[in-house]
mmCIF file of C-alpha atoms (C1' of nucleotides) in Angstrom:
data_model
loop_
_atom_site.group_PDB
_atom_site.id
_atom_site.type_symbol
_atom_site.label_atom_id
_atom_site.label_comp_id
_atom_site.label_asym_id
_atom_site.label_seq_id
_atom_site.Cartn_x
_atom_site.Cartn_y
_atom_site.Cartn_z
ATOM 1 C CA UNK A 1 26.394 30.394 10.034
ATOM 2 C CA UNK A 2 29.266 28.367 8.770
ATOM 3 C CA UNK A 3 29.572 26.466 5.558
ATOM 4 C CA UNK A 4 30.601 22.495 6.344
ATOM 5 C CA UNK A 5 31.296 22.078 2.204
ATOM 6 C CA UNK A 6 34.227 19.520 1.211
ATOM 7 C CA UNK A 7 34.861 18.925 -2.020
ATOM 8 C CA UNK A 8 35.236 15.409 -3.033
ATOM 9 C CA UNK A 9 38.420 13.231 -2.470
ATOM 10 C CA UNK A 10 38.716 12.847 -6.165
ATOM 11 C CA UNK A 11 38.148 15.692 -6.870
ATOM 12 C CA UNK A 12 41.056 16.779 -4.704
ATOM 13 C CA UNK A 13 43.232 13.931 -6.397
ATOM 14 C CA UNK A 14 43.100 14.664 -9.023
ATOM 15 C CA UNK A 15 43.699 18.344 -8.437
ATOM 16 C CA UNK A 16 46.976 17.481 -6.894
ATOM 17 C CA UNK A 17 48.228 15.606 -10.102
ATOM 18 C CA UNK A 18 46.868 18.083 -12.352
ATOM 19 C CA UNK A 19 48.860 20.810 -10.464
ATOM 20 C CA UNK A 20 51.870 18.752 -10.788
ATOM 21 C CA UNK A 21 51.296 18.379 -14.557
ATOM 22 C CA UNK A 22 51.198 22.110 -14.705
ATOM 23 C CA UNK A 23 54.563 23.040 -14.933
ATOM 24 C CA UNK A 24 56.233 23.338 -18.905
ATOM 25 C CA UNK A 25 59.298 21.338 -17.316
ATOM 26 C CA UNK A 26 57.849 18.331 -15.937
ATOM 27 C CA UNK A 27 54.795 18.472 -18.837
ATOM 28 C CA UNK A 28 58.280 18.046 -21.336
ATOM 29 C CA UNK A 29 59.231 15.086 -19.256
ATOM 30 C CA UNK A 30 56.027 13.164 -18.707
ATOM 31 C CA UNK A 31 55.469 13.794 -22.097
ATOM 32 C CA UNK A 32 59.390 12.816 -22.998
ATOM 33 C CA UNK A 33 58.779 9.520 -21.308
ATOM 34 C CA UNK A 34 55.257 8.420 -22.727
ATOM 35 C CA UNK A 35 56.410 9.432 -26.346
ATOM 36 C CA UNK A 36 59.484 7.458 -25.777
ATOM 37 C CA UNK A 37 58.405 4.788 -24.365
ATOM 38 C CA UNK A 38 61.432 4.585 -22.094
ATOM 39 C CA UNK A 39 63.051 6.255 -19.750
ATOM 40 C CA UNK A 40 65.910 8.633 -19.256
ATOM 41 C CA UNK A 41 68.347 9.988 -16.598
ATOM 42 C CA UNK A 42 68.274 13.264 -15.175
ATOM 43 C CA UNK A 43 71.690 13.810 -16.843
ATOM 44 C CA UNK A 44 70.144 13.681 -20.296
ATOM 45 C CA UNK A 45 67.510 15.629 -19.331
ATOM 46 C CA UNK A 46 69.522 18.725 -17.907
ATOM 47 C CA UNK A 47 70.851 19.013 -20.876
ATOM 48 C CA UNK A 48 67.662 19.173 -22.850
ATOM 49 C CA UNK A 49 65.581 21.592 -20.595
ATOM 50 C CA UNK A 50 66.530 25.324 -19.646
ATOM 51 C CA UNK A 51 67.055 24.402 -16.311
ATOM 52 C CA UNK A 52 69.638 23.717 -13.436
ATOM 53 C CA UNK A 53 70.824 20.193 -11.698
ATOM 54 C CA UNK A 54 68.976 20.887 -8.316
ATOM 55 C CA UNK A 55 66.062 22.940 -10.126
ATOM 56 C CA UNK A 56 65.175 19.608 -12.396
ATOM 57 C CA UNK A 57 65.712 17.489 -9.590
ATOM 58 C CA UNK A 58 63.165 19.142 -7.362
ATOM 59 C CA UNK A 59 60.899 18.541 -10.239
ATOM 60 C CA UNK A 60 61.235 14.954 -10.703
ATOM 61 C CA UNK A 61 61.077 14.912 -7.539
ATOM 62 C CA UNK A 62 57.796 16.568 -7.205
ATOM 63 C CA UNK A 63 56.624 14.266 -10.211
ATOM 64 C CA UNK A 64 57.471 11.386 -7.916
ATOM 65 C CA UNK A 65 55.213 12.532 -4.909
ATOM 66 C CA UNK A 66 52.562 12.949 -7.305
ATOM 67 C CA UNK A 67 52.892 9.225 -7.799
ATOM 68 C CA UNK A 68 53.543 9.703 -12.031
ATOM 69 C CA UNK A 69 57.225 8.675 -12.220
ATOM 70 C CA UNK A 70 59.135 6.351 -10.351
ATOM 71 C CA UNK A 71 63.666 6.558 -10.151
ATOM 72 C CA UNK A 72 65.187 3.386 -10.273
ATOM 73 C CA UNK A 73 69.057 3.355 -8.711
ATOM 74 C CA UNK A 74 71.067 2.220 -11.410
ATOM 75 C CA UNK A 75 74.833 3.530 -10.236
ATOM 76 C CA UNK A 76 76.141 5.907 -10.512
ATOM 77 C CA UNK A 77 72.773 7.028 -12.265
ATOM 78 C CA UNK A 78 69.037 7.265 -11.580
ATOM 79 C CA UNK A 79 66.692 6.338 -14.238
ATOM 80 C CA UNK A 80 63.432 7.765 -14.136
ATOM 81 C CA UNK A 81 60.434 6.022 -15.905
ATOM 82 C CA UNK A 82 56.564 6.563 -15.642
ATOM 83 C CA UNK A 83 54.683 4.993 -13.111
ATOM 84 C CA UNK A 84 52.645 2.953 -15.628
ATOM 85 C CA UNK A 85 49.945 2.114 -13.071
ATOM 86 C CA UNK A 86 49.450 5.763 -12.118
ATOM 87 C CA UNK A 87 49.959 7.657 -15.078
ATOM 88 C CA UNK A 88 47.287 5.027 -16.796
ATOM 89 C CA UNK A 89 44.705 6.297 -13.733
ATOM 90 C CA UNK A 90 45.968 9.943 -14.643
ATOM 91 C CA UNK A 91 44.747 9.324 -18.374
ATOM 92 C CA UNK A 92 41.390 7.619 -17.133
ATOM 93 C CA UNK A 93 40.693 10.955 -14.790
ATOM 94 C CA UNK A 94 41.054 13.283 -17.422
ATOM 95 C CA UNK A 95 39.110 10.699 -19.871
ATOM 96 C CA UNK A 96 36.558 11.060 -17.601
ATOM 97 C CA UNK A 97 36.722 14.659 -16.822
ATOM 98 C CA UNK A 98 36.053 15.517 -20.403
ATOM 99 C CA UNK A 99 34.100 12.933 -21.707
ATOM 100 C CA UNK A 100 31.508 12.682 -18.681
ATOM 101 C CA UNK A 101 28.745 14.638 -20.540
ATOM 102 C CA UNK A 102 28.679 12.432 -22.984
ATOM 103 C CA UNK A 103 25.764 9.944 -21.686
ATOM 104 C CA UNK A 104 23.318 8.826 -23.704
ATOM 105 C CA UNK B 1 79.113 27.745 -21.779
ATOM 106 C CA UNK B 2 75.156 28.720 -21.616
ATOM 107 C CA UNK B 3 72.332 26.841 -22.402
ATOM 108 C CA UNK B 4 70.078 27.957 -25.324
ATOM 109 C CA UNK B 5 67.517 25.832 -24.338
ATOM 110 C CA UNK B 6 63.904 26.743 -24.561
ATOM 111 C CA UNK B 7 60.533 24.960 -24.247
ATOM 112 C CA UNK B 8 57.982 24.416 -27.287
ATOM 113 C CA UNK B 9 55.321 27.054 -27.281
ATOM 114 C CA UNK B 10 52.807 23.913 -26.928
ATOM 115 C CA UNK B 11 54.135 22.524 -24.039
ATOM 116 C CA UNK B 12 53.695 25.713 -22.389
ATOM 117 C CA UNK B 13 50.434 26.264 -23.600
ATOM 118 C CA UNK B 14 49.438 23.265 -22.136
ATOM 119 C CA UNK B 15 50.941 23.934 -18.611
ATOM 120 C CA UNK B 16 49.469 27.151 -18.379
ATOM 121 C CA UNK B 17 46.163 25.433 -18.907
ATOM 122 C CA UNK B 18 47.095 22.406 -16.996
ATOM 123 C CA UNK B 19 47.732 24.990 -13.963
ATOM 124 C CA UNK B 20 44.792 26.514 -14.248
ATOM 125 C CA UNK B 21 42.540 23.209 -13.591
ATOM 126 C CA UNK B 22 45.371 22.111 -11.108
ATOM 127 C CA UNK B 23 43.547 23.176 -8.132
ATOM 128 C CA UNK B 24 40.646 21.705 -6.290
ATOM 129 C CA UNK B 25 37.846 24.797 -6.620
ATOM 130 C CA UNK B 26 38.483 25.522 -9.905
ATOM 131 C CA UNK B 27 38.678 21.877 -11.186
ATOM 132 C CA UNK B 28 35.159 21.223 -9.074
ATOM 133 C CA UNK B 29 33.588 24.222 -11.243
ATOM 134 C CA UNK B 30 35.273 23.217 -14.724
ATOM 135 C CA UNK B 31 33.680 19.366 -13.971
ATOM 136 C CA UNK B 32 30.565 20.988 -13.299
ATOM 137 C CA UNK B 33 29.837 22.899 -16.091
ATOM 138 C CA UNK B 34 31.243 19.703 -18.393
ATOM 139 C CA UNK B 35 28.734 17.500 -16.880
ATOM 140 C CA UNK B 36 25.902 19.537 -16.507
ATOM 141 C CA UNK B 37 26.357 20.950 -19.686
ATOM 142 C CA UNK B 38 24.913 23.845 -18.620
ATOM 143 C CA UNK B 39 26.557 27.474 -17.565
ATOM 144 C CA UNK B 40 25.989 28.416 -13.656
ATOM 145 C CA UNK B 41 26.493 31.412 -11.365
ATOM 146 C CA UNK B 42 28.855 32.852 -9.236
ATOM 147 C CA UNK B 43 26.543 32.809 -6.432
ATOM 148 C CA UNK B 44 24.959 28.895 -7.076
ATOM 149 C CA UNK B 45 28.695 28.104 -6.628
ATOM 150 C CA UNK B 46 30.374 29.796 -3.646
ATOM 151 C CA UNK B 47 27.002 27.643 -1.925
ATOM 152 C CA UNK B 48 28.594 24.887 -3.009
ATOM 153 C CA UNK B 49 32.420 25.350 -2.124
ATOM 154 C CA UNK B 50 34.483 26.005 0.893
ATOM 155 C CA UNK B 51 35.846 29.202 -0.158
ATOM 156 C CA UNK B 52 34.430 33.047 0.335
ATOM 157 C CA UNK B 53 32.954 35.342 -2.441
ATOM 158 C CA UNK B 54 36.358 36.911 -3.562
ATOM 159 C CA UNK B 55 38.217 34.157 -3.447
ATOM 160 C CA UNK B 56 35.999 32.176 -5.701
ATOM 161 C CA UNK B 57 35.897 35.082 -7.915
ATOM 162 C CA UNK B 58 39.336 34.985 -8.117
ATOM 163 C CA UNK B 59 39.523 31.715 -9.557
ATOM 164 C CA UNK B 60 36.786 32.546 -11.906
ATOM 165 C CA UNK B 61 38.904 35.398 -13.221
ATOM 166 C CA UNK B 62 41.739 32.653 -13.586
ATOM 167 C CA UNK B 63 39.504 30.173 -15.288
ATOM 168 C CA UNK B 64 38.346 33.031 -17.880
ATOM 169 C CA UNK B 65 42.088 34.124 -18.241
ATOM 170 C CA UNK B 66 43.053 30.552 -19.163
ATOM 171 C CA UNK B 67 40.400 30.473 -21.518
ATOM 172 C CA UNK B 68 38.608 27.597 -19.884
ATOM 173 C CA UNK B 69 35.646 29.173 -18.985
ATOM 174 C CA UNK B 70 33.542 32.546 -20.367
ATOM 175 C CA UNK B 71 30.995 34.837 -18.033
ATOM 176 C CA UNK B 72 27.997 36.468 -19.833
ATOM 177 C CA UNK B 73 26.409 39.537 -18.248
ATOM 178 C CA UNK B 74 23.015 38.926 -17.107
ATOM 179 C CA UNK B 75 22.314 41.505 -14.658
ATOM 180 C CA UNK B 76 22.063 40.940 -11.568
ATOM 181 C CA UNK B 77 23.925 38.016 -12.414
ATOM 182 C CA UNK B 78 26.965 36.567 -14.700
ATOM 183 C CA UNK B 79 26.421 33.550 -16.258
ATOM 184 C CA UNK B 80 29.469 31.457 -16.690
ATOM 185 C CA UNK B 81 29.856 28.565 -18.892
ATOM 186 C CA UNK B 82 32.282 26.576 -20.374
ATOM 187 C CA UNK B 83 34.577 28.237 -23.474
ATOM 188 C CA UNK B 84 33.597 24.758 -25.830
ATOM 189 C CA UNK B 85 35.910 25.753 -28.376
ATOM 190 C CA UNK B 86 39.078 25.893 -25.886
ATOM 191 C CA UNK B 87 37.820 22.891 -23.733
ATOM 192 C CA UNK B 88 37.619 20.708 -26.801
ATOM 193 C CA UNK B 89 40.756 22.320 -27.614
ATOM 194 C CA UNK B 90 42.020 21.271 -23.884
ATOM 195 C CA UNK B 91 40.156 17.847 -24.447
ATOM 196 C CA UNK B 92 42.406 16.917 -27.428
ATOM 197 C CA UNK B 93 45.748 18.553 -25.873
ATOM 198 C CA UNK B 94 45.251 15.572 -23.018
ATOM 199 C CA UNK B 95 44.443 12.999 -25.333
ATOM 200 C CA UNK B 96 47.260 13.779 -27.640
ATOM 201 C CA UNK B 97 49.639 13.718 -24.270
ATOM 202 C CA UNK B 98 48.359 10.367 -22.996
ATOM 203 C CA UNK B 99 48.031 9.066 -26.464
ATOM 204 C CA UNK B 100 50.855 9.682 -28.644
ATOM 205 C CA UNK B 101 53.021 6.612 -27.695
ATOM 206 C CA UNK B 102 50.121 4.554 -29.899
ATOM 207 C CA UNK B 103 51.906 4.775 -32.921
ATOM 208 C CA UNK B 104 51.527 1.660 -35.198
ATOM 209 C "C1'" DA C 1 92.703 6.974 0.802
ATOM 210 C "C1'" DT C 2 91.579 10.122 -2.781
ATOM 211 C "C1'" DA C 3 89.325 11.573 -6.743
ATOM 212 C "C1'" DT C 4 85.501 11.477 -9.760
ATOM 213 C "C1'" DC C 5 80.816 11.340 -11.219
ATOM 214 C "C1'" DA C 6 75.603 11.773 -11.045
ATOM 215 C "C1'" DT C 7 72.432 13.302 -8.335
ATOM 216 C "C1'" DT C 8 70.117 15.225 -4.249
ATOM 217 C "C1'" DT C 9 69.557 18.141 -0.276
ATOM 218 C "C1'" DC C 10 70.124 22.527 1.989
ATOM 219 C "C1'" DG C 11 69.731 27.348 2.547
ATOM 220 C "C1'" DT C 12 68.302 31.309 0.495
ATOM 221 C "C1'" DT C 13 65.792 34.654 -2.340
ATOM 222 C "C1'" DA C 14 62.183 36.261 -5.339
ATOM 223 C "C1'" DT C 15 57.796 35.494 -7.046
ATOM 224 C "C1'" DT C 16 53.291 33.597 -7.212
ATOM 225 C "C1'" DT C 17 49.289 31.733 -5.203
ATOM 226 C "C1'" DT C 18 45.593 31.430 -2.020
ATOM 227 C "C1'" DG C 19 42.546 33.327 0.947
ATOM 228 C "C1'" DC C 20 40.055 36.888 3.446
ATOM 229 C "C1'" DG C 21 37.220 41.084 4.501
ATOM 230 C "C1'" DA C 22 36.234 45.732 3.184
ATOM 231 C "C1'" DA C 23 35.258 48.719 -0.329
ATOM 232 C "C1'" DA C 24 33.854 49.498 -5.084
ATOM 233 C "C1'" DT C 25 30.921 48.641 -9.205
ATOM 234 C "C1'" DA C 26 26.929 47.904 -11.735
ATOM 235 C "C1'" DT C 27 22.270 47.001 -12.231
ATOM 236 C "C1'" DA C 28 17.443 46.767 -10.829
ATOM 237 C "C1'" DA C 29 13.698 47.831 -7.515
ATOM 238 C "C1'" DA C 30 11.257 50.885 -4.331
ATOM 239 C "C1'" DT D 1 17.272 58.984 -5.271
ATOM 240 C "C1'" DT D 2 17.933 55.675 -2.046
ATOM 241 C "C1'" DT D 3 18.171 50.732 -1.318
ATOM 242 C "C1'" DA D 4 19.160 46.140 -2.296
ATOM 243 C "C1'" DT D 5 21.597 42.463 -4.820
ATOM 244 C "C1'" DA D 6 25.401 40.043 -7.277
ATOM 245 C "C1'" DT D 7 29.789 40.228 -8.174
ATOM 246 C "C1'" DT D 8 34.427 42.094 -8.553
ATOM 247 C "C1'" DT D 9 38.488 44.664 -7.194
ATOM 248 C "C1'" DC D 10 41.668 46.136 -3.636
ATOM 249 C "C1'" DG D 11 44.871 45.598 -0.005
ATOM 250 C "C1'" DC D 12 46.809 42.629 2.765
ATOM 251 C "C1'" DA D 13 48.959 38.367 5.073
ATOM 252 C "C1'" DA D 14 50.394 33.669 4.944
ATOM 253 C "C1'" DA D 15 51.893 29.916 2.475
ATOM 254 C "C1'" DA D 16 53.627 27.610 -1.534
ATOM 255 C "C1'" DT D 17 56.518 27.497 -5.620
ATOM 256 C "C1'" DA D 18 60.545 28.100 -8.473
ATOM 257 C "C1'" DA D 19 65.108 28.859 -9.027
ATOM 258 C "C1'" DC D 20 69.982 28.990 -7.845
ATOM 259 C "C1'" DG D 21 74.678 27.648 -6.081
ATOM 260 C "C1'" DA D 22 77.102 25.301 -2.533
ATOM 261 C "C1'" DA D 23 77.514 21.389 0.085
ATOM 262 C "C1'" DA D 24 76.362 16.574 0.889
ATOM 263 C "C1'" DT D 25 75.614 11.761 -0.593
ATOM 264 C "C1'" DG D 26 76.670 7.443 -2.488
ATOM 265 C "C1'" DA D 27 78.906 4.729 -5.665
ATOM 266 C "C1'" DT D 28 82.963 3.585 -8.523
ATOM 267 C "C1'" DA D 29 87.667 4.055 -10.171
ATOM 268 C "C1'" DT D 30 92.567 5.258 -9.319
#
DNA sequence: ATATCATTTCGTTATTTTGCGAAATATAAA
DNA sequence: TTTATATTTCGCAAAATAACGAAATGATAT
């Protein structure tokens, strides 16, 4: 007898954005980048964070696939910003997550 | 010339936490408890997920590590419910992150 | 054409995570 | 005391993650 459980798609999406969160380097730069308001270069940022060049650029990097940045080309630079759209569904999720028990 | 660099204590609080809900079993049980607000068992859950006694025990042990989640004894069983004080604690760590570019 | 600059990709290594089944633990029931 | 039940721990294997330095890329300046 075999189990045929999934677990939901959102569920699982928002699993995969959470685990990206979960890392103190790119939590300091999502967080860098919604307090700021702006956006910064991964030169400023090497600087800031206890980190190599190729070590912080896997990270943005994963922070990209997760959909919550985005890297504009801006020669000879890159300059990373949030991805508004997602990281405003991000905040929703985890709105939702803790605030579903709430019902009247 | 080395970096002195080091990350705030918060930040990494919140990625250890952040980690700990980053994965789709243990995010399905943390939503669970939050909605139902109600505590559940080991054995109501691994009936309900695609993963094998240990394994989900595992993650329970992770959960109760991160602080996210506490098991009371209740022989034959363990009850496991949500830690409130460290999920409202988690509950205001995310707001604060998704929130604190709304200064005036 | 060469040099410079910011950044990424590649190749590698070490560590952590995920998952499983078997064995261990702890408690209650027969 | 044996048996049954719920759960955890152990030991292991496979896969993913994190980190680094060296090399590659792509653009501009000399």
């Amino acid at each position: 007898m075999v189990k045929t459980i999934e677990i939901s798609a959102d569920i699982k999406e928002m699993a995969g954005i959470t685990k990206a969160m979960g890392h103190p380097v790119r939590l300091y730069i999502l967080q860098k980048l919604n307090r700021m308001n702006a956006c910064c270069y991964s030169g400023d940022l090497v600087d800031e964070l206890p980190v190599g060049r190729s070590t912080l650029s896997q990270h943005l990097k994963e922070l990209k696939y997760a959909g919550l940045i985005q890297g504009e080309v801006e020669p000879p630079y890159i300059k990373y910003c949030l991805n508004q759209e997602n990281w405003e569904k991000a905040k929703e999720m985890f709105h939702k997550l803790f605030n579903e028990n709430q019902e009247i």
